Amino acid sequence: MDMVWVKSKVTIPRTVPNVLERKKLFSILSNNRMKKLTIIRSAAGYGKTTLLSLWLKHIDESVAWFTIDQNDNDPVRFLKYLIHTLSFSILNVEQKLNNILDETPPFETIIDTLLNDLDTYKENIHIVFDNFQEIHNPQIHQIINRLIEYLPANARIYITTRTNLELPLAKWRVKGWILEVGTGQLCFDLEELQSFFNSVTNDEQKDALKPLLKTTGGWIAGIQLIKLSTGGMIGNLSSEEILAKASSYIHEYFMQEILLILPQELQDFLLRTSILNYLDPSVCASITNGLDSLTTFSELEKNCLFIEQVQAHPPVYRYQTLFRHALQVEFQRQYSYEMITSIYYEAATNLCQREDYVAAIELALNGELYKLAHEWIQKYLVEIFAEGHTLLFGQWIQKLRNAQFPVDINMLVLYITTLFSTHEIDQANKIIEEL
Protein backbone atom coordinates (compact mmCIF):
# COMPACT_ATOMS: atom_id res chain seq x y z
CA MET A 1 0.00 0.00 0.00
CA ASP A 2 1.34 3.43 -0.99
CA MET A 3 2.10 5.89 1.79
CA VAL A 4 -0.25 8.81 2.25
CA TRP A 5 1.82 12.00 2.36
CA VAL A 6 0.70 14.70 4.76
CA LYS A 7 1.54 17.92 2.98
CA SER A 8 1.77 19.99 6.16
CA LYS A 9 4.56 17.68 7.44
CA VAL A 10 6.80 18.77 4.55
CA THR A 11 5.82 22.44 4.44
CA ILE A 12 7.27 25.31 6.46
CA PRO A 13 4.68 25.95 9.20
CA ARG A 14 2.63 29.10 9.01
CA THR A 15 3.33 31.79 11.58
CA VAL A 16 0.69 33.99 13.18
CA PRO A 17 0.21 37.52 11.83
CA ASN A 18 2.38 40.22 13.43
CA VAL A 19 4.67 37.65 15.02
CA LEU A 20 7.66 39.24 16.74
CA GLU A 21 10.85 38.96 14.70
CA ARG A 22 13.78 37.70 16.78
CA LYS A 23 16.42 40.05 15.36
CA LYS A 24 19.13 39.04 17.84
CA LEU A 25 18.61 35.37 17.05
CA PHE A 26 18.51 36.13 13.33
CA SER A 27 21.93 37.72 13.77
CA ILE A 28 23.26 34.59 15.50
CA LEU A 29 21.90 32.36 12.73
CA SER A 30 23.24 34.67 10.05
CA ASN A 31 26.72 34.76 11.55
CA ASN A 32 26.84 30.96 11.64
CA ARG A 33 25.43 30.13 8.20
CA MET A 34 28.49 28.07 7.30
CA LYS A 35 27.88 25.55 10.12
CA LYS A 36 26.78 22.11 8.98
CA LEU A 37 24.30 21.67 11.80
CA THR A 38 22.15 24.03 13.86
CA ILE A 39 20.52 22.52 16.97
CA ILE A 40 17.70 24.46 18.64
CA ARG A 41 16.96 22.79 21.96
CA SER A 42 14.55 23.82 24.70
CA ALA A 43 11.39 22.81 26.48
CA ALA A 44 7.98 23.25 24.86
CA GLY A 45 6.80 26.77 24.14
CA TYR A 46 10.08 28.62 23.56
CA GLY A 47 9.45 29.30 19.87
CA LYS A 48 11.87 26.85 18.26
CA THR A 49 9.70 26.10 15.24
CA THR A 50 8.57 29.70 14.86
CA LEU A 51 12.15 30.95 14.91
CA LEU A 52 13.22 28.60 12.13
CA SER A 53 10.09 29.30 10.07
CA LEU A 54 10.74 33.04 10.21
CA TRP A 55 14.47 32.69 9.58
CA LEU A 56 14.16 30.43 6.54
CA LYS A 57 11.48 32.62 4.99
CA HIS A 58 13.71 35.62 5.69
CA ILE A 59 16.76 34.26 3.83
CA ASP A 60 14.63 33.04 0.88
CA GLU A 61 16.66 29.96 -0.08
CA SER A 62 15.66 26.35 -0.85
CA VAL A 63 14.15 24.59 2.17
CA ALA A 64 13.18 20.97 2.81
CA TRP A 65 11.07 20.83 5.99
CA PHE A 66 10.20 17.59 7.80
CA THR A 67 7.91 17.82 10.84
CA ILE A 68 8.46 14.59 12.77
CA ASP A 69 5.87 12.75 14.84
CA GLN A 70 5.94 9.48 16.80
CA ASN A 71 4.99 7.46 13.70
CA ASP A 72 8.24 8.48 11.99
CA ASN A 73 10.35 6.43 14.40
CA ASP A 74 10.61 3.68 11.77
CA PRO A 75 13.79 3.98 9.60
CA VAL A 76 12.06 3.13 6.30
CA ARG A 77 9.21 5.58 6.89
CA PHE A 78 11.72 8.20 8.07
CA LEU A 79 13.80 7.82 4.90
CA LYS A 80 10.74 7.90 2.66
CA TYR A 81 9.58 11.14 4.25
CA LEU A 82 13.06 12.63 3.99
CA ILE A 83 13.21 11.71 0.30
CA HIS A 84 9.68 13.05 -0.21
CA THR A 85 10.34 16.42 1.44
CA LEU A 86 13.50 16.92 -0.59
CA SER A 87 11.67 16.00 -3.80
CA PHE A 88 8.66 18.09 -2.83
CA SER A 89 10.81 21.14 -2.21
CA ILE A 90 14.03 20.82 -4.19
CA LEU A 91 15.22 17.64 -5.91
CA ASN A 92 13.51 15.38 -8.42
CA VAL A 93 14.88 12.17 -6.89
CA GLU A 94 11.87 10.52 -5.27
CA GLN A 95 11.24 7.80 -7.86
CA LYS A 96 14.90 6.83 -8.14
CA LEU A 97 15.56 6.68 -4.39
CA ASN A 98 12.32 4.87 -3.60
CA ASN A 99 13.18 2.23 -6.22
CA ILE A 100 16.52 1.71 -4.47
CA LEU A 101 14.80 1.63 -1.07
CA ASP A 102 12.34 -1.04 -2.31
CA GLU A 103 15.33 -3.32 -2.93
CA THR A 104 16.06 -3.10 0.84
CA PRO A 105 19.72 -2.15 0.57
CA PRO A 106 21.73 -0.98 3.58
CA PHE A 107 20.53 2.44 4.71
CA GLU A 108 24.00 3.81 3.97
CA THR A 109 23.38 3.18 0.27
CA ILE A 110 20.26 5.39 0.32
CA ILE A 111 22.01 8.17 2.25
CA ASP A 112 25.10 8.06 0.03
CA THR A 113 22.93 8.30 -3.10
CA LEU A 114 21.02 11.17 -1.54
CA LEU A 115 24.26 12.94 -0.61
CA ASN A 116 25.46 12.72 -4.20
CA ASP A 117 22.17 14.16 -5.44
CA LEU A 118 22.43 17.03 -2.94
CA ASP A 119 25.93 17.74 -4.18
CA THR A 120 24.71 18.20 -7.75
CA TYR A 121 22.29 20.94 -6.65
CA LYS A 122 24.01 24.27 -7.31
CA GLU A 123 22.21 26.39 -4.72
CA ASN A 124 22.14 26.36 -0.93
CA ILE A 125 19.80 23.80 0.63
CA HIS A 126 18.38 23.99 4.17
CA ILE A 127 17.04 20.70 5.59
CA VAL A 128 14.93 20.91 8.76
CA PHE A 129 14.07 18.08 11.17
CA ASP A 130 11.45 19.58 13.48
CA ASN A 131 10.44 17.81 16.74
CA PHE A 132 13.38 15.41 16.69
CA GLN A 133 12.64 14.39 20.31
CA GLU A 134 10.18 11.90 18.80
CA ILE A 135 13.08 9.85 17.38
CA HIS A 136 14.41 7.04 19.58
CA ASN A 137 15.45 4.47 16.98
CA PRO A 138 19.26 3.99 16.88
CA GLN A 139 19.13 3.26 13.14
CA ILE A 140 17.69 6.71 12.47
CA HIS A 141 20.42 8.24 14.61
CA GLN A 142 22.95 6.42 12.41
CA ILE A 143 21.21 7.77 9.29
CA ILE A 144 21.42 11.36 10.59
CA ASN A 145 25.01 10.79 11.71
CA ARG A 146 26.09 9.74 8.19
CA LEU A 147 24.07 12.51 6.58
CA ILE A 148 25.85 15.16 8.67
CA GLU A 149 29.32 13.59 8.44
CA TYR A 150 29.30 13.71 4.62
CA LEU A 151 27.00 16.67 4.04
CA PRO A 152 28.03 18.63 0.91
CA ALA A 153 29.13 22.24 1.29
CA ASN A 154 25.90 23.67 -0.14
CA ALA A 155 23.65 21.97 2.45
CA ARG A 156 22.74 22.90 6.03
CA ILE A 157 20.79 20.83 8.56
CA TYR A 158 18.61 22.20 11.37
CA ILE A 159 17.25 20.12 14.25
CA THR A 160 14.69 21.30 16.82
CA THR A 161 14.30 19.13 19.89
CA ARG A 162 13.16 19.11 23.50
CA THR A 163 15.70 16.50 24.55
CA ASN A 164 19.36 15.57 24.30
CA LEU A 165 20.42 14.15 20.93
CA GLU A 166 21.96 10.70 20.61
CA LEU A 167 24.53 12.01 18.15
CA PRO A 168 28.34 12.52 18.38
CA LEU A 169 28.00 16.21 19.30
CA ALA A 170 31.28 16.36 21.24
CA LYS A 171 33.27 15.44 18.14
CA TRP A 172 31.28 17.84 15.95
CA ARG A 173 31.78 20.71 18.41
CA VAL A 174 35.54 20.23 18.23
CA LYS A 175 35.33 20.29 14.43
CA GLY A 176 33.34 23.51 14.55
CA TRP A 177 30.35 22.04 12.73
CA ILE A 178 27.59 22.98 15.16
CA LEU A 179 25.63 26.04 16.21
CA GLU A 180 23.64 25.34 19.39
CA VAL A 181 20.77 27.62 20.41
CA GLY A 182 19.34 26.90 23.85
CA THR A 183 16.70 28.07 26.29
CA GLY A 184 18.70 31.07 27.49
CA GLN A 185 18.90 32.49 23.96
CA LEU A 186 15.30 31.66 23.05
CA CYS A 187 13.78 33.45 26.06
CA PHE A 188 12.28 36.87 25.51
CA ASP A 189 14.40 39.65 26.96
CA LEU A 190 12.93 42.88 28.37
CA GLU A 191 13.13 44.69 25.04
CA GLU A 192 11.28 41.88 23.25
CA LEU A 193 8.71 41.71 26.05
CA GLN A 194 8.04 45.43 25.64
CA SER A 195 7.63 45.00 21.88
CA PHE A 196 5.29 42.06 22.41
CA PHE A 197 3.06 44.10 24.74
CA ASN A 198 2.78 47.10 22.45
CA SER A 199 0.11 48.59 24.75
CA VAL A 200 2.91 49.29 27.24
CA THR A 201 4.17 52.74 26.37
CA ASN A 202 5.51 54.83 29.24
CA ASP A 203 8.58 54.13 31.38
CA GLU A 204 6.55 53.30 34.50
CA GLN A 205 4.60 50.61 32.64
CA LYS A 206 7.81 49.26 31.12
CA ASP A 207 9.33 48.93 34.60
CA ALA A 208 6.24 46.94 35.59
CA LEU A 209 7.25 44.32 33.02
CA LYS A 210 10.47 43.47 34.87
CA PRO A 211 8.74 41.37 37.59
CA LEU A 212 6.69 39.67 34.86
CA LEU A 213 9.87 38.82 32.97
CA LYS A 214 11.36 37.35 36.15
CA THR A 215 8.24 35.29 36.88
CA THR A 216 7.86 33.92 33.35
CA GLY A 217 11.60 33.52 32.82
CA GLY A 218 11.01 34.83 29.30
CA TRP A 219 9.05 31.66 28.45
CA ILE A 220 7.25 32.66 25.25
CA ALA A 221 4.20 30.37 25.47
CA GLY A 222 3.48 31.64 28.98
CA ILE A 223 3.83 35.25 27.85
CA GLN A 224 1.48 34.60 24.91
CA LEU A 225 -1.10 33.04 27.23
CA ILE A 226 -0.83 36.05 29.54
CA LYS A 227 -1.43 38.41 26.62
CA LEU A 228 -4.40 36.32 25.49
CA SER A 229 -5.97 36.20 28.96
CA THR A 230 -5.51 39.93 29.61
CA GLY A 231 -6.28 41.16 26.11
CA GLY A 232 -2.76 42.59 26.06
CA MET A 233 -3.78 45.34 28.50
CA ILE A 234 -1.43 44.79 31.43
CA GLY A 235 -0.22 48.33 32.10
CA ASN A 236 -2.20 48.80 35.33
CA LEU A 237 -2.06 45.22 36.60
CA SER A 238 0.37 43.82 39.16
CA SER A 239 2.30 40.64 38.38
CA GLU A 240 0.05 38.74 40.79
CA GLU A 241 -3.09 39.99 39.04
CA ILE A 242 -1.67 39.15 35.62
CA LEU A 243 -0.79 35.60 36.67
CA ALA A 244 -4.18 35.13 38.33
CA LYS A 245 -5.90 35.98 35.04
CA ALA A 246 -3.66 33.61 33.05
CA SER A 247 -3.49 30.79 35.59
CA SER A 248 -6.09 28.50 34.00
CA TYR A 249 -4.59 28.85 30.51
CA ILE A 250 -1.06 28.17 31.75
CA HIS A 251 -2.19 25.20 33.86
CA GLU A 252 -4.03 23.69 30.89
CA TYR A 253 -0.97 24.10 28.65
CA PHE A 254 1.38 22.38 31.08
CA MET A 255 -1.06 19.54 31.69
CA GLN A 256 -1.66 18.82 27.99
CA GLU A 257 1.83 19.46 26.63
CA ILE A 258 3.99 18.18 29.49
CA LEU A 259 2.53 16.36 32.48
CA LEU A 260 -0.08 14.04 31.02
CA ILE A 261 2.29 12.52 28.45
CA LEU A 262 4.76 11.47 31.17
CA PRO A 263 4.67 8.09 32.97
CA GLN A 264 2.37 8.10 35.99
CA GLU A 265 5.27 7.49 38.40
CA LEU A 266 7.07 10.58 37.10
CA GLN A 267 3.88 12.65 37.24
CA ASP A 268 3.54 11.72 40.90
CA PHE A 269 7.18 12.64 41.53
CA LEU A 270 6.73 16.10 39.97
CA LEU A 271 3.51 16.84 41.85
CA ARG A 272 4.93 15.84 45.23
CA THR A 273 8.20 17.75 44.84
CA SER A 274 6.43 20.89 43.60
CA ILE A 275 5.88 21.94 47.23
CA LEU A 276 9.62 22.68 47.56
CA ASN A 277 11.26 25.97 46.56
CA TYR A 278 14.60 24.23 46.09
CA LEU A 279 14.92 20.59 45.12
CA ASP A 280 17.50 18.82 47.25
CA PRO A 281 17.43 15.17 46.07
CA SER A 282 17.92 13.87 49.62
CA VAL A 283 14.91 15.86 50.87
CA CYS A 284 12.80 14.83 47.88
CA ALA A 285 13.54 11.18 48.64
CA SER A 286 11.48 11.49 51.84
CA ILE A 287 8.28 12.39 49.95
CA THR A 288 8.52 10.46 46.67
CA ASN A 289 7.66 6.89 45.87
CA GLY A 290 10.81 5.03 45.01
CA LEU A 291 12.31 7.05 42.15
CA ASP A 292 15.95 7.99 42.57
CA SER A 293 15.66 11.77 42.98
CA LEU A 294 19.11 12.75 41.74
CA THR A 295 18.86 10.58 38.63
CA THR A 296 15.34 11.84 37.97
CA PHE A 297 16.33 15.50 38.22
CA SER A 298 19.34 14.91 35.99
CA GLU A 299 17.12 13.29 33.34
CA LEU A 300 14.52 16.05 33.63
CA GLU A 301 17.23 18.64 33.05
CA LYS A 302 18.61 16.75 30.03
CA ASN A 303 15.11 16.63 28.59
CA CYS A 304 14.52 20.38 29.11
CA LEU A 305 11.57 19.79 31.41
CA PHE A 306 11.38 23.26 32.99
CA ILE A 307 14.04 22.61 35.61
CA GLU A 308 17.45 24.14 36.22
CA GLN A 309 20.39 23.23 38.42
CA VAL A 310 21.13 26.08 40.83
CA GLN A 311 23.95 24.41 42.77
CA ALA A 312 26.44 21.76 41.67
CA HIS A 313 27.90 20.43 44.94
CA PRO A 314 25.76 19.13 46.47
CA PRO A 315 23.32 19.24 43.55
CA VAL A 316 20.21 21.38 44.04
CA TYR A 317 17.57 22.08 41.40
CA ARG A 318 14.60 24.38 40.94
CA TYR A 319 11.45 24.20 38.80
CA GLN A 320 10.58 27.09 36.50
CA THR A 321 8.14 29.35 38.39
CA LEU A 322 5.08 28.93 36.15
CA PHE A 323 5.65 25.19 35.81
CA ARG A 324 5.86 24.80 39.57
CA HIS A 325 2.68 26.84 40.04
CA ALA A 326 0.82 24.60 37.57
CA LEU A 327 2.12 21.49 39.33
CA GLN A 328 0.95 22.83 42.69
CA VAL A 329 -2.55 23.47 41.31
CA GLU A 330 -2.67 19.90 40.03
CA PHE A 331 -1.21 18.60 43.31
CA GLN A 332 -4.07 20.19 45.24
CA ARG A 333 -6.60 18.83 42.72
CA GLN A 334 -5.41 15.23 42.64
CA TYR A 335 -4.52 14.48 46.26
CA SER A 336 -6.66 14.30 49.37
CA TYR A 337 -6.24 16.83 52.17
CA GLU A 338 -4.80 14.10 54.39
CA MET A 339 -2.24 13.07 51.78
CA ILE A 340 -1.22 16.67 51.10
CA THR A 341 -0.78 17.34 54.81
CA SER A 342 1.28 14.17 55.21
CA ILE A 343 3.62 15.12 52.32
CA TYR A 344 4.13 18.63 53.69
CA TYR A 345 4.80 17.20 57.16
CA GLU A 346 7.40 14.70 55.91
CA ALA A 347 9.27 17.30 53.87
CA ALA A 348 9.17 20.02 56.54
CA THR A 349 10.31 17.60 59.26
CA ASN A 350 13.16 16.41 57.06
CA LEU A 351 14.32 20.01 56.52
CA CYS A 352 14.12 20.77 60.24
CA GLN A 353 16.18 17.68 61.09
CA ARG A 354 18.85 19.07 58.76
CA GLU A 355 18.80 22.33 60.76
CA ASP A 356 17.35 24.22 57.76
CA TYR A 357 14.80 25.77 60.05
CA VAL A 358 13.95 28.68 57.72
CA ALA A 359 12.89 26.39 54.86
CA ALA A 360 11.16 24.07 57.36
CA ILE A 361 9.05 26.87 58.87
CA GLU A 362 8.19 28.29 55.43
CA LEU A 363 7.06 24.87 54.22
CA ALA A 364 5.04 24.16 57.36
CA LEU A 365 3.20 27.47 56.94
CA ASN A 366 2.56 26.78 53.25
CA GLY A 367 1.15 23.39 54.21
CA GLU A 368 -1.05 24.96 56.92
CA LEU A 369 0.84 23.07 59.61
CA TYR A 370 0.50 26.04 61.92
CA LYS A 371 1.11 24.26 65.20
CA LEU A 372 4.35 22.77 63.89
CA ALA A 373 5.50 26.12 62.46
CA HIS A 374 4.71 27.84 65.78
CA GLU A 375 6.75 25.26 67.71
CA TRP A 376 9.75 25.68 65.41
CA ILE A 377 9.62 29.49 65.55
CA GLN A 378 9.74 29.23 69.35
CA LYS A 379 12.54 26.65 69.25
CA TYR A 380 14.75 28.68 66.92
CA LEU A 381 13.85 32.15 68.19
CA VAL A 382 17.41 33.03 69.21
CA GLU A 383 18.83 31.87 65.88
CA ILE A 384 16.15 33.75 63.92
CA PHE A 385 17.17 37.10 65.39
CA ALA A 386 20.90 36.33 65.64
CA GLU A 387 21.03 35.43 61.94
CA GLY A 388 19.11 38.50 60.81
CA HIS A 389 15.74 36.94 59.91
CA THR A 390 13.74 39.68 61.64
CA LEU A 391 11.56 40.47 58.63
CA LEU A 392 10.88 36.78 58.02
CA PHE A 393 9.88 36.42 61.66
CA GLY A 394 7.35 39.21 61.21
CA GLN A 395 5.94 37.61 58.08
CA TRP A 396 5.62 34.24 59.83
CA ILE A 397 3.77 35.71 62.81
CA GLN A 398 1.43 37.58 60.49
CA LYS A 399 0.66 34.37 58.61
CA LEU A 400 -0.19 32.64 61.89
CA ARG A 401 -2.42 35.55 62.89
CA ASN A 402 -4.11 35.59 59.48
CA ALA A 403 -4.90 31.90 60.01
CA GLN A 404 -6.29 32.83 63.45
CA PHE A 405 -3.75 30.60 65.16
CA PRO A 406 -3.10 31.63 68.79
CA VAL A 407 0.42 33.06 68.93
CA ASP A 408 2.49 32.89 72.11
CA ILE A 409 2.38 36.20 74.02
CA ASN A 410 6.18 36.51 74.17
CA MET A 411 6.43 36.11 70.39
CA LEU A 412 3.70 38.73 69.95
CA VAL A 413 5.72 41.17 72.03
CA LEU A 414 8.75 40.50 69.84
CA TYR A 415 6.55 40.98 66.78
CA ILE A 416 5.37 44.35 68.08
CA THR A 417 9.00 45.38 68.60
CA THR A 418 9.76 44.30 65.05
CA LEU A 419 6.86 46.38 63.71
CA PHE A 420 8.11 49.46 65.54
CA SER A 421 11.61 48.93 64.12
CA THR A 422 10.19 48.84 60.57
CA HIS A 423 8.01 51.93 61.25
CA GLU A 424 4.74 50.00 60.98
CA ILE A 425 3.36 51.97 63.93
CA ASP A 426 -0.36 51.56 63.22
CA GLN A 427 -0.10 47.78 62.97
CA ALA A 428 1.93 47.64 66.20
CA ASN A 429 -0.59 49.79 68.06
CA LYS A 430 -3.44 47.66 66.79
CA ILE A 431 -1.88 44.51 68.28
CA ILE A 432 -1.18 46.34 71.57
CA GLU A 433 -4.84 47.27 71.77
CA GLU A 434 -5.80 43.62 71.21
CA LEU A 435 -3.57 42.58 74.10
Short mmCIF file of N, CA and C in Angstrom, two decimals, residues 332-412:
data_model
loop_
_atom_site.label_atom_id
_atom_site.label_comp_id
_atom_site.label_asym_id
_atom_site.label_seq_id
_atom_site.Cartn_x
_atom_site.Cartn_y
_atom_site.Cartn_z
N GLN A 332 -2.92 19.95 44.38
CA GLN A 332 -4.07 20.19 45.24
C GLN A 332 -5.33 19.52 44.67
N ARG A 333 -5.40 19.42 43.35
CA ARG A 333 -6.60 18.83 42.72
C ARG A 333 -6.62 17.32 42.84
N GLN A 334 -5.46 16.68 42.72
CA GLN A 334 -5.41 15.23 42.64
C GLN A 334 -5.37 14.52 43.99
N TYR A 335 -4.78 15.17 45.00
CA TYR A 335 -4.52 14.48 46.26
C TYR A 335 -5.53 14.91 47.33
N SER A 336 -5.77 14.00 48.25
CA SER A 336 -6.66 14.30 49.37
C SER A 336 -5.98 15.26 50.34
N TYR A 337 -6.79 15.91 51.16
CA TYR A 337 -6.24 16.83 52.17
C TYR A 337 -5.29 16.09 53.10
N GLU A 338 -5.65 14.87 53.48
CA GLU A 338 -4.80 14.10 54.39
C GLU A 338 -3.46 13.77 53.75
N MET A 339 -3.48 13.40 52.47
CA MET A 339 -2.24 13.07 51.78
C MET A 339 -1.35 14.30 51.62
N ILE A 340 -1.98 15.43 51.26
CA ILE A 340 -1.22 16.67 51.10
C ILE A 340 -0.56 17.07 52.42
N THR A 341 -1.32 16.99 53.50
CA THR A 341 -0.78 17.34 54.81
C THR A 341 0.38 16.43 55.19
N SER A 342 0.23 15.15 54.90
CA SER A 342 1.28 14.17 55.21
C SER A 342 2.57 14.47 54.43
N ILE A 343 2.44 14.83 53.15
CA ILE A 343 3.62 15.12 52.32
C ILE A 343 4.32 16.38 52.83
N TYR A 344 3.54 17.41 53.13
CA TYR A 344 4.13 18.63 53.69
C TYR A 344 4.84 18.33 55.02
N TYR A 345 4.22 17.51 55.85
CA TYR A 345 4.80 17.20 57.16
C TYR A 345 6.14 16.47 57.00
N GLU A 346 6.17 15.47 56.11
CA GLU A 346 7.40 14.70 55.91
C GLU A 346 8.53 15.60 55.41
N ALA A 347 8.23 16.45 54.45
CA ALA A 347 9.27 17.30 53.87
C ALA A 347 9.74 18.35 54.87
N ALA A 348 8.80 18.98 55.57
CA ALA A 348 9.17 20.02 56.54
C ALA A 348 9.98 19.42 57.69
N THR A 349 9.58 18.25 58.17
CA THR A 349 10.31 17.60 59.26
C THR A 349 11.72 17.24 58.82
N ASN A 350 11.85 16.75 57.59
CA ASN A 350 13.16 16.41 57.06
C ASN A 350 14.07 17.64 57.03
N LEU A 351 13.54 18.77 56.58
CA LEU A 351 14.32 20.01 56.52
C LEU A 351 14.73 20.46 57.92
N CYS A 352 13.81 20.34 58.87
CA CYS A 352 14.12 20.77 60.24
C CYS A 352 15.20 19.88 60.86
N GLN A 353 15.15 18.60 60.58
CA GLN A 353 16.18 17.68 61.09
C GLN A 353 17.55 18.01 60.53
N ARG A 354 17.58 18.65 59.37
CA ARG A 354 18.85 19.07 58.76
C ARG A 354 19.27 20.47 59.23
N GLU A 355 18.54 21.00 60.21
CA GLU A 355 18.80 22.33 60.76
C GLU A 355 18.52 23.45 59.75
N ASP A 356 17.78 23.17 58.69
CA ASP A 356 17.35 24.22 57.76
C ASP A 356 16.00 24.72 58.24
N TYR A 357 16.05 25.42 59.38
CA TYR A 357 14.80 25.77 60.05
C TYR A 357 13.99 26.81 59.26
N VAL A 358 14.67 27.67 58.51
CA VAL A 358 13.95 28.68 57.72
C VAL A 358 13.07 28.00 56.67
N ALA A 359 13.66 27.11 55.89
CA ALA A 359 12.89 26.39 54.86
C ALA A 359 11.81 25.52 55.50
N ALA A 360 12.12 24.93 56.67
CA ALA A 360 11.16 24.07 57.36
C ALA A 360 9.93 24.86 57.81
N ILE A 361 10.16 26.04 58.40
CA ILE A 361 9.05 26.87 58.87
C ILE A 361 8.22 27.37 57.68
N GLU A 362 8.90 27.82 56.62
CA GLU A 362 8.19 28.29 55.43
C GLU A 362 7.28 27.19 54.87
N LEU A 363 7.83 25.98 54.79
CA LEU A 363 7.06 24.87 54.22
C LEU A 363 5.90 24.48 55.13
N ALA A 364 6.12 24.48 56.42
CA ALA A 364 5.04 24.16 57.36
C ALA A 364 3.90 25.17 57.24
N LEU A 365 4.24 26.45 57.10
CA LEU A 365 3.20 27.47 56.94
C LEU A 365 2.46 27.30 55.61
N ASN A 366 3.20 27.00 54.55
CA ASN A 366 2.56 26.78 53.25
C ASN A 366 1.62 25.59 53.28
N GLY A 367 1.98 24.58 54.08
CA GLY A 367 1.15 23.39 54.21
C GLY A 367 0.09 23.48 55.30
N GLU A 368 -0.06 24.70 55.86
CA GLU A 368 -1.05 24.96 56.92
C GLU A 368 -0.82 24.11 58.16
N LEU A 369 0.45 23.78 58.40
CA LEU A 369 0.84 23.07 59.61
C LEU A 369 1.22 24.10 60.66
N TYR A 370 0.23 24.86 61.11
CA TYR A 370 0.50 26.04 61.92
C TYR A 370 1.07 25.70 63.29
N LYS A 371 0.60 24.64 63.89
CA LYS A 371 1.11 24.26 65.20
C LYS A 371 2.59 23.91 65.12
N LEU A 372 2.96 23.16 64.08
CA LEU A 372 4.35 22.77 63.89
C LEU A 372 5.22 24.00 63.63
N ALA A 373 4.74 24.90 62.77
CA ALA A 373 5.50 26.12 62.46
C ALA A 373 5.69 26.95 63.72
N HIS A 374 4.64 27.07 64.53
CA HIS A 374 4.71 27.84 65.78
C HIS A 374 5.75 27.25 66.72
N GLU A 375 5.77 25.93 66.84
CA GLU A 375 6.75 25.26 67.71
C GLU A 375 8.18 25.54 67.25
N TRP A 376 8.39 25.49 65.93
CA TRP A 376 9.75 25.68 65.41
C TRP A 376 10.20 27.14 65.53
N ILE A 377 9.26 28.08 65.37
CA ILE A 377 9.62 29.49 65.55
C ILE A 377 10.07 29.71 67.00
N GLN A 378 9.34 29.13 67.94
CA GLN A 378 9.74 29.23 69.35
C GLN A 378 11.10 28.58 69.59
N LYS A 379 11.31 27.41 69.02
CA LYS A 379 12.54 26.65 69.25
C LYS A 379 13.76 27.40 68.72
N TYR A 380 13.60 28.04 67.57
CA TYR A 380 14.75 28.68 66.92
C TYR A 380 14.71 30.21 67.04
N LEU A 381 14.03 30.72 68.05
CA LEU A 381 13.85 32.15 68.19
C LEU A 381 15.18 32.91 68.28
N VAL A 382 16.10 32.38 69.06
CA VAL A 382 17.41 33.03 69.21
C VAL A 382 18.15 33.07 67.87
N GLU A 383 18.15 31.93 67.17
CA GLU A 383 18.83 31.87 65.88
C GLU A 383 18.19 32.80 64.85
N ILE A 384 16.86 32.90 64.88
CA ILE A 384 16.15 33.75 63.92
C ILE A 384 16.64 35.20 64.01
N PHE A 385 16.75 35.71 65.23
CA PHE A 385 17.17 37.10 65.39
C PHE A 385 18.68 37.25 65.27
N ALA A 386 19.44 36.26 65.73
CA ALA A 386 20.90 36.33 65.64
C ALA A 386 21.38 36.29 64.20
N GLU A 387 20.63 35.58 63.34
CA GLU A 387 21.03 35.43 61.94
C GLU A 387 20.33 36.42 61.00
N GLY A 388 19.65 37.40 61.60
CA GLY A 388 19.11 38.50 60.81
C GLY A 388 17.82 38.21 60.07
N HIS A 389 17.00 37.29 60.59
CA HIS A 389 15.74 36.94 59.91
C HIS A 389 14.55 37.67 60.54
N THR A 390 14.78 38.92 60.95
CA THR A 390 13.74 39.68 61.64
C THR A 390 12.50 39.87 60.77
N LEU A 391 12.70 40.25 59.52
CA LEU A 391 11.56 40.47 58.63
C LEU A 391 10.79 39.18 58.37
N LEU A 392 11.54 38.08 58.20
CA LEU A 392 10.88 36.78 58.02
C LEU A 392 10.05 36.44 59.24
N PHE A 393 10.61 36.69 60.41
CA PHE A 393 9.88 36.42 61.66
C PHE A 393 8.55 37.16 61.66
N GLY A 394 8.58 38.43 61.27
CA GLY A 394 7.35 39.21 61.21
C GLY A 394 6.35 38.63 60.24
N GLN A 395 6.83 38.20 59.08
CA GLN A 395 5.94 37.61 58.08
C GLN A 395 5.32 36.31 58.59
N TRP A 396 6.12 35.51 59.29
CA TRP A 396 5.62 34.24 59.83
C TRP A 396 4.52 34.47 60.86
N ILE A 397 4.76 35.43 61.77
CA ILE A 397 3.77 35.71 62.81
C ILE A 397 2.48 36.23 62.18
N GLN A 398 2.63 37.05 61.16
CA GLN A 398 1.43 37.58 60.49
C GLN A 398 0.65 36.47 59.81
N LYS A 399 1.36 35.51 59.21
CA LYS A 399 0.66 34.37 58.61
C LYS A 399 -0.11 33.57 59.66
N LEU A 400 0.50 33.36 60.80
CA LEU A 400 -0.19 32.64 61.89
C LEU A 400 -1.42 33.41 62.33
N ARG A 401 -1.29 34.72 62.46
CA ARG A 401 -2.42 35.55 62.89
C ARG A 401 -3.52 35.55 61.83
N ASN A 402 -3.11 35.61 60.56
CA ASN A 402 -4.11 35.59 59.48
C ASN A 402 -4.91 34.28 59.48
N ALA A 403 -4.23 33.20 59.92
CA ALA A 403 -4.90 31.90 60.01
C ALA A 403 -5.63 31.73 61.34
N GLN A 404 -5.63 32.82 62.14
CA GLN A 404 -6.29 32.83 63.45
C GLN A 404 -5.72 31.77 64.38
N PHE A 405 -4.43 31.52 64.25
CA PHE A 405 -3.75 30.60 65.16
C PHE A 405 -3.26 31.40 66.37
N PRO A 406 -3.51 30.89 67.58
CA PRO A 406 -3.10 31.63 68.79
C PRO A 406 -1.58 31.68 68.95
N VAL A 407 -1.02 32.88 68.86
CA VAL A 407 0.42 33.06 68.93
C VAL A 407 0.84 33.32 70.37
N ASP A 408 1.94 32.71 70.76
CA ASP A 408 2.49 32.89 72.11
C ASP A 408 2.68 34.37 72.41
N ILE A 409 2.34 34.80 73.63
CA ILE A 409 2.38 36.20 74.02
C ILE A 409 3.79 36.79 73.89
N ASN A 410 4.80 36.00 74.26
CA ASN A 410 6.18 36.51 74.17
C ASN A 410 6.58 36.77 72.71
N MET A 411 6.13 35.89 71.80
CA MET A 411 6.43 36.11 70.39
C MET A 411 5.67 37.31 69.85
N LEU A 412 4.45 37.55 70.37
CA LEU A 412 3.70 38.73 69.95
C LEU A 412 4.41 40.01 70.37
#
